[in-house]
CSV table of C-alpha atoms in Angstrom, one decimal:
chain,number,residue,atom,x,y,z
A,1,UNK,CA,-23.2,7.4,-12.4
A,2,UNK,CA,-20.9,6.5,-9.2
A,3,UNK,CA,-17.5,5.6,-10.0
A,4,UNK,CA,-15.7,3.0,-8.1
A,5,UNK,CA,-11.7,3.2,-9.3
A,6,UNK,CA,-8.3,0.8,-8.6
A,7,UNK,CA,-5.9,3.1,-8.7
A,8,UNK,CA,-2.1,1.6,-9.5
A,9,UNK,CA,1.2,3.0,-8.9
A,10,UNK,CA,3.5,3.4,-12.1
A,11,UNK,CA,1.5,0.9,-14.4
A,12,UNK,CA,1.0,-1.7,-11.9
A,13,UNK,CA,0.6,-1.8,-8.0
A,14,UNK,CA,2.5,-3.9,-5.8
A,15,UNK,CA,2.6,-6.5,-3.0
A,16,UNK,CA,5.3,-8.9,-1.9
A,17,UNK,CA,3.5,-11.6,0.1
A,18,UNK,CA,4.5,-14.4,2.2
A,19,UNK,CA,3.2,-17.6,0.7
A,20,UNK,CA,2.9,-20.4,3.4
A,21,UNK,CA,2.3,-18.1,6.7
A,22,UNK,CA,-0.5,-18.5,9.3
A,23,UNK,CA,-2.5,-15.2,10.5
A,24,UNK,CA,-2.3,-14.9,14.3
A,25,UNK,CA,-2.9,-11.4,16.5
A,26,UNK,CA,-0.2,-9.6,18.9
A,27,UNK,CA,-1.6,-7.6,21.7
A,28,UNK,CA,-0.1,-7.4,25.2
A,29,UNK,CA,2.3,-9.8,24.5
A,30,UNK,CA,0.1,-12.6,23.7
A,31,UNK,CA,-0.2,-14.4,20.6
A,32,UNK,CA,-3.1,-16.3,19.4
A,33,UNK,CA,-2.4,-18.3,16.4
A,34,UNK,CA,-5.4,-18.9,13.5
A,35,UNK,CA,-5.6,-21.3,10.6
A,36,UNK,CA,-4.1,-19.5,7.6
A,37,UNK,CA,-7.2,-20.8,5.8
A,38,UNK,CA,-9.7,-18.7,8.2
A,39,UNK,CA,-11.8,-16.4,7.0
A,40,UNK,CA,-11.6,-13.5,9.8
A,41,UNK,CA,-8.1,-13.5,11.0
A,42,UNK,CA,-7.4,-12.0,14.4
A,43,UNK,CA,-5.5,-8.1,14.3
A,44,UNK,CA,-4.5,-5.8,16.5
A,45,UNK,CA,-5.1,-1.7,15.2
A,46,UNK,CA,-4.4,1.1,17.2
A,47,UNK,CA,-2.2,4.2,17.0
A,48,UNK,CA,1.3,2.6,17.9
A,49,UNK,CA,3.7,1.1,16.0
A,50,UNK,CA,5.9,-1.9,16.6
A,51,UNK,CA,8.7,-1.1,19.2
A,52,UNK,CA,12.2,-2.2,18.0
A,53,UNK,CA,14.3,-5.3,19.6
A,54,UNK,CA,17.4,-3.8,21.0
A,55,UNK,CA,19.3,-5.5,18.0
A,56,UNK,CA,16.4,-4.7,15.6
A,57,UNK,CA,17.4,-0.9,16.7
A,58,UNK,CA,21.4,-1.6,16.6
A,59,UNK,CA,20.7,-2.9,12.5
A,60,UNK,CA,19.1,-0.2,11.6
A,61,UNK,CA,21.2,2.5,13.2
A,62,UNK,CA,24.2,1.0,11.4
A,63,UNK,CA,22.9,0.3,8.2
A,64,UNK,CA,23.5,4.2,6.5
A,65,UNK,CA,25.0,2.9,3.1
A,66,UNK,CA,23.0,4.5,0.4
A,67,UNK,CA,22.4,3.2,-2.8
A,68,UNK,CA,24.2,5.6,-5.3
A,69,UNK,CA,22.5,8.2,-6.9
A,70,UNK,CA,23.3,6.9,-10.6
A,71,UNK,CA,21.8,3.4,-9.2
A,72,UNK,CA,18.8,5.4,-7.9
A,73,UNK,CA,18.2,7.3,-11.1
A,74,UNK,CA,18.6,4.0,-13.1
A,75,UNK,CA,15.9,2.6,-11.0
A,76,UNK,CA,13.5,5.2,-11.0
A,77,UNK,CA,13.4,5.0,-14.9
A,78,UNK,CA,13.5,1.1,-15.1
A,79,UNK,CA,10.7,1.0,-12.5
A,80,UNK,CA,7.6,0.5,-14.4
A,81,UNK,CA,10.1,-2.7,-16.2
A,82,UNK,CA,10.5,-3.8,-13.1
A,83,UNK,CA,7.7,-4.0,-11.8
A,84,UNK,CA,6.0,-5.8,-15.5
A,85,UNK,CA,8.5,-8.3,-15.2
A,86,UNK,CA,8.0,-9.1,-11.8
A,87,UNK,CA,4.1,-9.8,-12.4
A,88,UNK,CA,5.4,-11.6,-15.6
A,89,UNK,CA,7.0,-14.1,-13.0
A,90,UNK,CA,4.4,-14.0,-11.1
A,91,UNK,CA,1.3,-14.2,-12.7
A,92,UNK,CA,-0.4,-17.5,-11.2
A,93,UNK,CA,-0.3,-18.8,-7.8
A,94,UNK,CA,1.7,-15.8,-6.5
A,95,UNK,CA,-1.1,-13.8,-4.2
A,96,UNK,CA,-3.1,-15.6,-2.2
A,97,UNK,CA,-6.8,-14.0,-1.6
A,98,UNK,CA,-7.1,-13.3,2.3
A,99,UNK,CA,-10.8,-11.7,1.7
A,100,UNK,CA,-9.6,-9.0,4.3
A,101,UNK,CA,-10.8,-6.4,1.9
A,102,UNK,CA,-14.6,-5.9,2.7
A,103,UNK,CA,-13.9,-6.7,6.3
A,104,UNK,CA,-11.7,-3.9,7.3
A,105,UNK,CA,-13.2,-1.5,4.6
A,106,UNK,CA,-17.4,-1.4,5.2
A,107,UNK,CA,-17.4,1.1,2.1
A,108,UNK,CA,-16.8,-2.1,-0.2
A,109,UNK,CA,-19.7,-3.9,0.9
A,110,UNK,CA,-22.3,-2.1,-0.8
A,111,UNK,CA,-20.4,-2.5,-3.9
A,112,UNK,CA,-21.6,-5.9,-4.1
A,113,UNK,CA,-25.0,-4.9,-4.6
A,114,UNK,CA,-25.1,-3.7,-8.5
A,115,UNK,CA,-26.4,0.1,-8.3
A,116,UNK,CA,-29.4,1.0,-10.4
A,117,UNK,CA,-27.6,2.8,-12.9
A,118,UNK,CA,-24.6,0.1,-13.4
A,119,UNK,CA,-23.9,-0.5,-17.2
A,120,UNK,CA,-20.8,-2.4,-18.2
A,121,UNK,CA,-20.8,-0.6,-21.5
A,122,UNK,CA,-19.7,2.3,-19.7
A,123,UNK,CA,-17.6,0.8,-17.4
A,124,UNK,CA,-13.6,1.8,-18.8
A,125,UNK,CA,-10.1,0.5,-17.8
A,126,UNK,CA,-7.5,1.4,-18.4
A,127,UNK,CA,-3.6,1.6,-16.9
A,128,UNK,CA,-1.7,5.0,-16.2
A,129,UNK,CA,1.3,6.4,-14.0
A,130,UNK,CA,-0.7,8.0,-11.1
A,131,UNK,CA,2.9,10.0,-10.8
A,132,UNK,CA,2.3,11.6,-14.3
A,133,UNK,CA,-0.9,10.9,-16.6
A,134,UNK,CA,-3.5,12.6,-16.0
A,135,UNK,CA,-6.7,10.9,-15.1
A,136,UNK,CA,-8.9,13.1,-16.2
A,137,UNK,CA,-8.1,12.1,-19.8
A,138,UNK,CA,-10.1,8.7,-18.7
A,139,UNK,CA,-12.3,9.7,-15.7
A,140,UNK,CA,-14.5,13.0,-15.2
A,141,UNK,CA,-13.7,15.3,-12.5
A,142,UNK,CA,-15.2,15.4,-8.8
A,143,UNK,CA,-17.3,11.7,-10.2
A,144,UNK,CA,-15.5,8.9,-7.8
A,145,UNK,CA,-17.0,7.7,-5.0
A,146,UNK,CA,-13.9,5.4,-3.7
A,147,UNK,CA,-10.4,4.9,-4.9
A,148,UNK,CA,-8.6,2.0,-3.5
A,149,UNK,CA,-4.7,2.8,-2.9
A,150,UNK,CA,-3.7,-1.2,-1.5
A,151,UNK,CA,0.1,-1.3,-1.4
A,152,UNK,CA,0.4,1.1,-4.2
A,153,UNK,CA,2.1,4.1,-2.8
A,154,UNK,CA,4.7,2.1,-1.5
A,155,UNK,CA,5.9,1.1,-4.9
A,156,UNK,CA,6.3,4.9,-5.9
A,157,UNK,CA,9.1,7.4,-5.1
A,158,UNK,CA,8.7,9.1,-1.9
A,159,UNK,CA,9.3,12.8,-4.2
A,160,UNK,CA,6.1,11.5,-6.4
A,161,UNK,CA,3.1,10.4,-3.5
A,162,UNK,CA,2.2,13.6,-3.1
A,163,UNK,CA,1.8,14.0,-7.3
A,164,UNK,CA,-0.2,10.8,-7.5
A,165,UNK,CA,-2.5,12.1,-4.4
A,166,UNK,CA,-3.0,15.3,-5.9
A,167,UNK,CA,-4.1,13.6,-9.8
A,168,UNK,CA,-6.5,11.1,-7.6
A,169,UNK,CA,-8.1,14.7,-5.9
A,170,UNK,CA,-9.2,15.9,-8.8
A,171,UNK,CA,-11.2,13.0,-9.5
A,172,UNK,CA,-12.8,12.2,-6.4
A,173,UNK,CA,-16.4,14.0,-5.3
A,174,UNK,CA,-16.1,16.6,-2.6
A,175,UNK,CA,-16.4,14.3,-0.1
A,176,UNK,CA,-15.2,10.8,-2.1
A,177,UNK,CA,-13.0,8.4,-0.1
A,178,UNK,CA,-9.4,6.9,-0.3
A,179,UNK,CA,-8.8,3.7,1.5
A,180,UNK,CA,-5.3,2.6,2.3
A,181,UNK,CA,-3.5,0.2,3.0
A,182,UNK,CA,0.3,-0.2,2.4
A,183,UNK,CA,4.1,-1.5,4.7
A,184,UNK,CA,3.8,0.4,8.0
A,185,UNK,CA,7.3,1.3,9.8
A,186,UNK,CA,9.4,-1.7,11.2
A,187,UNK,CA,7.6,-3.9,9.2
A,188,UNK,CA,9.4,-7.2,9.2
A,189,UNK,CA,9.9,-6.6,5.3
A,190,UNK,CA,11.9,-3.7,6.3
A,191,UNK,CA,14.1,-5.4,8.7
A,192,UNK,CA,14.9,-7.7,6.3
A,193,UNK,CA,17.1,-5.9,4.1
A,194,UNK,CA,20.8,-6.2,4.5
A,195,UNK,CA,23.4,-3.1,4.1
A,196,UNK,CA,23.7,-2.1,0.2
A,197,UNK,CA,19.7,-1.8,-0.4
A,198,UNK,CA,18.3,1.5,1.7
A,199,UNK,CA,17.9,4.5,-0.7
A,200,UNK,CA,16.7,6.8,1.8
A,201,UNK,CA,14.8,6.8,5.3
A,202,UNK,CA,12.5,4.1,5.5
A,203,UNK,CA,13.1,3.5,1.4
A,204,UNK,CA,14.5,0.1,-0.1
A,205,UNK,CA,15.4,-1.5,-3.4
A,206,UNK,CA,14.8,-5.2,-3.9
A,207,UNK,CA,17.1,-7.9,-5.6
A,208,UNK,CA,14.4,-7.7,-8.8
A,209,UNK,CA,14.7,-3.8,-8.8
A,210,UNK,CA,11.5,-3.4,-7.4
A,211,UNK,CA,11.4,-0.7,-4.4
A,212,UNK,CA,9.1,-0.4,-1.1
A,213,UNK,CA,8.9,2.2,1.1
A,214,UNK,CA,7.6,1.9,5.0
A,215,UNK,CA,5.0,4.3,6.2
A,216,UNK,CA,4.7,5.9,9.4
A,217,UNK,CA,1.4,7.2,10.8
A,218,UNK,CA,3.2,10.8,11.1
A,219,UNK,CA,4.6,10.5,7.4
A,220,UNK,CA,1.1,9.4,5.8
A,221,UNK,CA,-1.0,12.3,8.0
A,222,UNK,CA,1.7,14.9,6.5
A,223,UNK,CA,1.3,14.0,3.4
A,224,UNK,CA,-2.3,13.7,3.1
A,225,UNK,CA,-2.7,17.6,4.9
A,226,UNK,CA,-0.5,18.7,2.1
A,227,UNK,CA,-2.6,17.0,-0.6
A,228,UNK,CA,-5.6,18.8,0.7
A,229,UNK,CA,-7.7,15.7,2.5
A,230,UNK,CA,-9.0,15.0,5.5
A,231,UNK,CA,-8.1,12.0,7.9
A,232,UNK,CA,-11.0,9.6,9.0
A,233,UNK,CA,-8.7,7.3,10.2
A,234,UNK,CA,-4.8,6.2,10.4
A,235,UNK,CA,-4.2,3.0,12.5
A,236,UNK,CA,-1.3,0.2,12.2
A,237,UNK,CA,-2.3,-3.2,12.0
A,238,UNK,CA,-0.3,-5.2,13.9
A,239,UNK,CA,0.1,-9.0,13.0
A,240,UNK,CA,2.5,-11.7,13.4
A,241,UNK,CA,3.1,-14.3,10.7
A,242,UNK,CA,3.9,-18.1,11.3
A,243,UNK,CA,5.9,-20.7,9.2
A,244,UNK,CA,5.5,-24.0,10.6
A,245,UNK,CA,7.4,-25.5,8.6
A,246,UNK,CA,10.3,-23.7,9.6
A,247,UNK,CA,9.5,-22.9,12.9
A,248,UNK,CA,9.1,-19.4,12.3
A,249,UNK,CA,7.0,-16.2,13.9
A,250,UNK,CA,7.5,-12.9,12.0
A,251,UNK,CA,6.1,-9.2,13.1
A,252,UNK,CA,4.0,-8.0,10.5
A,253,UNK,CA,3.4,-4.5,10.7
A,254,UNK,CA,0.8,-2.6,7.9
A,255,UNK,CA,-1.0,1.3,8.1
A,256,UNK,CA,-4.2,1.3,7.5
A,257,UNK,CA,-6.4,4.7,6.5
A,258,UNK,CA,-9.1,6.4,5.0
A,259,UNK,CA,-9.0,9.8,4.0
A,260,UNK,CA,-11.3,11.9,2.2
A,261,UNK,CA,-11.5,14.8,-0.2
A,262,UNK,CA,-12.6,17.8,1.8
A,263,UNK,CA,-15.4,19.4,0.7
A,264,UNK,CA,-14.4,22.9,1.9
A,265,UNK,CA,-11.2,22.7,0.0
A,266,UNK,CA,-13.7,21.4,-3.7
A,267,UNK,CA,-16.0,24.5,-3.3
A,268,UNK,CA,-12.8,26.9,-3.7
């Protein structure tokens, strides 16, 4: 039976959205707005990220405060509390559904079509830390297909990514695919933060206690070579959000990849 898994950081996974925001695409330096209510918004991918403003650079460079490490420790325990009672407030009306997900990932498109050997009494779910349970307790080795990691690793410590990659590997098929998507570096979420919230490169705490960390394609490919997978694709996805209501036109910045388990590395 193919397998097709969620897979959440700590209990839940994460994504701060913009409510209110119109889609529109950035490439040499023109901008095309959209409806927010289109159905294929215009992006931009490719292997560059956002360049810095001058005073985009200058706030960055300066802000070197560090959260303290008793604040840190307190949030890494409270973090699965946090991020419960964040989805407690927002439970309805919260996310809006772009329907981005099949477009940018063909692999989810045959899922609509129910596979011969599909059974809902043997479908199972179930919650877990990816950082520390062990899902093979719920899920049989080397028997998924496709794990979907959408603003999840974010949410987790950057010491724990490479423990929650390495508890996905061992239930993927030699061969099984992850597909990413998650804050890419210089995201305008991350220029957002004033001084008193950065808890290490690219790493910040929220007012709620929730924390988000900002991806580079360098960081992601690093960490996926150490986790034993091979990289089909890492792209940014550049975007620009606009409020017209308040007149304003944001840099969005996201990474987008798939990676796969090698199958060289499952035959050892």
């Amino acid at each position: 039976m193919n397998y097709d898994v969620e897979a959440n950081g700590s209990s839940t996974s994460q994504m701060h959205a913009a409510e209110g925001m119109d889609s529109c695409s950035q490439g040499n330096n023109t901008i095309t707005a959209t409806s927010s209510k289109s159905e294929i918004p215009l992006h931009v991918t490719g292997n560059r990220g956002r360049i810095l403003t001058p005073a985009e650079a200058e706030k960055l460079m300066k802000d070197q405060s560090f959260v303290s490490d008793y604040k840190q420790k307190k949030l890494e325990r409270e973090a699965q509390r946090n991020w419960d009672l964040f989805y407690k407030r927002n439970s309805i009306n919260f996310f809006k559904d772009r329907h981005w997900t099949t477009r940018e990932f063909e692999e989810l498109k045959s899922s609509r079509d129910e596979n011969r050997l599909y059974n809902t009494e043997r479908c199972k779910a179930f919650q877990c830390d990816l950082t520390k349970d062990n899902l093979l307790e719920n899920v049989p080795a080397d028997s998924v297909d496709v794990v979907m990691l959408i603003f999840v690793l974010s949410s987790i410590h950057p010491e724990k990514m490479q423990l929650a990659l390495e508890n996905i590997y061992k239930i993927l098929k030699p061969g099984g695919c992850i597909l990413f998507r998650d804050y890419g570096l210089y995201d305008h979420a991350m220029l957002r933060f004033k001084s008193g919230h950065k808890l290490g490169p690219n790493f910040y705490v929220r007012q709620d206690g929730t924390r988000s960390f900002f991806f580079s394609d360098d960081y992601v490919a690093q960490l996926l070579a150490s986790s034993g997978y091979e990289v089909l694709m890492n792209d940014y996805v550049s975007r620009v959000t606009v409020n017209k209501k308040e007149d304003l036109c944001v840099p969005r910045v996201f990474l987008q990849c798939k990676f796969k388990k090698s199958k060289k590395i499952a035959e050892h």
